[in-house]
Amino acid sequence: MFRFLFLLFILVPIVEIALLIQVSEVIGGFATIALVIVTAIVGAKLVKQQGMGAIQNVQLQMAQGQMPAKELFTGLCVIIAG
């Protein structure tokens, strides 16, 4: 399992960089950098939105006297994905 994850963490960035180079040859370097920045901004906003929703769900569950295990796990997954 460790070897698989190790290879995955090495191969994914290499493939990503290769694709960025190919895209920059087609649409240009500046447009590629702008595209990466825009997707990063959109991704950060989505992570913030989902994280705030998870926090609200945790607070709601706690106010109802329930253990918010599912909501805490969802929040953790959002943080890891971000």
Coordinates of N, CA and C in Angstrom, one line a residue:
M1 N 0.8 -1.2 0.0 CA 0.0 0.0 0.0 C 0.9 1.3 0.0
F2 N 1.9 1.2 0.8 CA 2.8 2.4 0.9 C 3.5 2.6 -0.5
R3 N 3.9 1.6 -1.2 CA 4.5 1.8 -2.5 C 3.5 2.4 -3.5
F4 N 2.3 1.9 -3.4 CA 1.3 2.4 -4.3 C 1.1 3.9 -4.1
L5 N 0.9 4.3 -2.8 CA 0.7 5.7 -2.5 C 1.9 6.6 -2.9
F6 N 3.1 6.0 -2.6 CA 4.4 6.7 -3.0 C 4.4 7.0 -4.5
L7 N 4.1 5.9 -5.3 CA 4.1 6.1 -6.7 C 3.0 7.1 -7.2
L8 N 1.9 7.0 -6.5 CA 0.8 7.9 -6.9 C 1.2 9.4 -6.6
F9 N 1.9 9.6 -5.5 CA 2.3 11.0 -5.1 C 3.4 11.5 -6.0
I10 N 4.1 10.6 -6.7 CA 5.2 11.0 -7.6 C 4.6 11.1 -9.0
L11 N 3.8 10.2 -9.4 CA 3.3 10.2 -10.8 C 2.3 11.3 -11.1
V12 N 1.4 11.6 -10.1 CA 0.3 12.6 -10.4 C 0.9 13.9 -10.6
P13 N 1.9 14.4 -9.8 CA 2.5 15.7 -10.1 C 3.2 15.8 -11.5
I14 N 3.9 14.7 -11.8 CA 4.6 14.6 -13.1 C 3.6 14.7 -14.2
V15 N 2.5 14.0 -14.2 CA 1.5 14.0 -15.2 C 0.9 15.4 -15.3
E16 N 0.6 16.0 -14.1 CA 0.0 17.3 -14.1 C 0.9 18.4 -14.7
I17 N 2.2 18.3 -14.4 CA 3.2 19.3 -15.0 C 3.2 19.1 -16.5
A18 N 3.3 17.8 -16.9 CA 3.3 17.5 -18.4 C 2.1 18.1 -19.1
L19 N 0.9 17.9 -18.5 CA -0.3 18.5 -19.1 C -0.3 20.0 -19.1
L20 N 0.2 20.6 -18.1 CA 0.3 22.1 -18.0 C 1.2 22.6 -19.2
I21 N 2.3 21.9 -19.4 CA 3.2 22.2 -20.5 C 2.5 22.1 -21.8
Q22 N 1.8 21.0 -22.0 CA 1.1 20.9 -23.3 C 0.0 21.9 -23.5
V23 N -0.7 22.2 -22.4 CA -1.8 23.2 -22.5 C -1.2 24.6 -22.8
S24 N 0.0 24.9 -22.2 CA 0.6 26.2 -22.4 C 1.1 26.3 -23.9
E25 N 1.4 25.2 -24.5 CA 1.8 25.3 -25.9 C 0.6 25.6 -26.8
V26 N -0.6 25.2 -26.4 CA -1.7 25.4 -27.2 C -2.3 26.8 -27.0
I27 N -2.5 27.1 -25.7 CA -3.2 28.4 -25.4 C -2.3 29.5 -24.9
G28 N -1.1 29.2 -24.7 CA -0.1 30.2 -24.3 C 0.2 30.1 -22.8
G29 N 1.4 30.6 -22.5 CA 1.8 30.5 -21.1 C 1.0 31.4 -20.1
F30 N 0.7 32.6 -20.5 CA 0.0 33.5 -19.7 C -1.4 33.0 -19.4
A31 N -2.1 32.5 -20.5 CA -3.4 32.0 -20.3 C -3.4 30.8 -19.4
T32 N -2.4 29.9 -19.5 CA -2.3 28.8 -18.6 C -2.2 29.2 -17.2
I33 N -1.3 30.1 -16.9 CA -1.1 30.6 -15.5 C -2.4 31.2 -15.0
A34 N -3.1 32.0 -15.8 CA -4.3 32.6 -15.4 C -5.4 31.5 -15.1
L35 N -5.4 30.5 -15.9 CA -6.3 29.4 -15.7 C -6.1 28.7 -14.4
V36 N -4.8 28.5 -14.1 CA -4.4 27.8 -12.8 C -4.8 28.7 -11.6
I37 N -4.6 30.0 -11.8 CA -5.0 30.9 -10.7 C -6.5 31.0 -10.5
V38 N -7.2 31.0 -11.6 CA -8.7 31.1 -11.5 C -9.2 29.8 -10.8
T39 N -8.7 28.7 -11.2 CA -9.2 27.4 -10.7 C -8.8 27.3 -9.2
A40 N -7.7 27.8 -8.8 CA -7.3 27.8 -7.4 C -8.3 28.7 -6.6
I41 N -8.6 29.9 -7.1 CA -9.5 30.8 -6.4 C -10.9 30.1 -6.2
V42 N -11.4 29.6 -7.3 CA -12.7 28.9 -7.3 C -12.7 27.7 -6.3
G43 N -11.6 27.0 -6.3 CA -11.5 25.8 -5.4 C -11.5 26.3 -4.0
A44 N -10.7 27.3 -3.7 CA -10.7 27.8 -2.3 C -12.0 28.3 -1.8
K45 N -12.8 29.0 -2.7 CA -14.1 29.4 -2.3 C -15.0 28.3 -2.0
L46 N -14.9 27.2 -2.9 CA -15.8 26.0 -2.7 C -15.4 25.3 -1.4
V47 N -14.1 25.2 -1.1 CA -13.7 24.6 0.2 C -14.2 25.4 1.4
K48 N -14.1 26.7 1.3 CA -14.6 27.6 2.4 C -16.1 27.4 2.6
Q49 N -16.9 27.4 1.5 CA -18.3 27.2 1.5 C -18.7 25.9 2.2
Q50 N -18.1 24.8 1.7 CA -18.4 23.5 2.2 C -17.9 23.4 3.7
G51 N -16.8 24.0 4.0 CA -16.4 23.9 5.4 C -17.3 24.6 6.4
M52 N -17.8 25.8 5.9 CA -18.7 26.5 6.8 C -20.0 25.8 6.9
G53 N -20.5 25.1 5.9 CA -21.7 24.3 6.0 C -21.5 23.1 6.9
A54 N -20.3 22.5 6.9 CA -20.0 21.4 7.8 C -20.0 21.9 9.3
I55 N -19.4 23.1 9.5 CA -19.4 23.6 10.9 C -20.8 23.9 11.4
Q56 N -21.7 24.5 10.5 CA -23.1 24.7 10.9 C -23.8 23.4 11.2
N57 N -23.5 22.4 10.4 CA -24.2 21.1 10.7 C -23.7 20.5 12.0
V58 N -22.4 20.7 12.3 CA -21.9 20.2 13.6 C -22.6 20.9 14.8
Q59 N -22.7 22.2 14.7 CA -23.3 23.0 15.7 C -24.8 22.7 15.9
L60 N -25.4 22.4 14.8 CA -26.8 22.0 14.8 C -27.0 20.7 15.5
Q61 N -26.2 19.7 15.2 CA -26.2 18.4 15.8 C -25.9 18.5 17.3
M62 N -24.9 19.3 17.7 CA -24.6 19.4 19.1 C -25.7 20.1 19.9
A63 N -26.4 21.1 19.2 CA -27.5 21.8 19.9 C -28.7 20.9 20.1
Q64 N -28.8 19.8 19.3 CA -29.9 18.9 19.4 C -29.5 17.7 20.4
G65 N -28.3 17.8 20.9 CA -27.8 16.8 21.9 C -27.3 15.5 21.2
Q66 N -27.0 15.6 20.0 CA -26.5 14.4 19.3 C -25.0 14.5 19.0
M67 N -24.4 13.4 18.9 CA -23.0 13.3 18.5 C -22.8 13.5 17.0
P68 N -22.1 14.6 16.6 CA -22.0 14.9 15.2 C -20.8 14.2 14.5
A69 N -20.8 12.9 14.6 CA -19.7 12.1 14.0 C -19.6 12.2 12.5
K70 N -20.8 12.1 11.9 CA -20.8 12.1 10.4 C -20.4 13.5 9.9
E71 N -20.9 14.5 10.6 CA -20.6 15.9 10.2 C -19.1 16.2 10.4
L72 N -18.5 15.7 11.5 CA -17.1 15.9 11.8 C -16.3 15.2 10.7
F73 N -16.7 14.0 10.3 CA -15.9 13.3 9.3 C -16.0 14.1 7.9
T74 N -17.2 14.6 7.7 CA -17.4 15.4 6.4 C -16.5 16.6 6.4
G75 N -16.5 17.3 7.6 CA -15.6 18.5 7.7 C -14.1 18.1 7.5
L76 N -13.7 17.0 8.1 CA -12.3 16.5 7.9 C -12.0 16.2 6.5
C77 N -13.0 15.6 5.8 CA -12.8 15.3 4.4 C -12.6 16.6 3.5
V78 N -13.4 17.6 3.9 CA -13.3 18.9 3.2 C -12.0 19.5 3.4
I79 N -11.5 19.5 4.6 CA -10.2 20.0 4.9 C -9.1 19.3 4.1
I80 N -9.1 18.0 4.1 CA -8.1 17.2 3.4 C -8.2 17.5 1.9
A81 N -9.4 17.6 1.4 CA -9.6 17.8 -0.1 C -9.1 19.2 -0.4
G82 N -9.2 20.2 0.5 CA -8.7 21.5 0.2 C -7.2 21.6 0.2

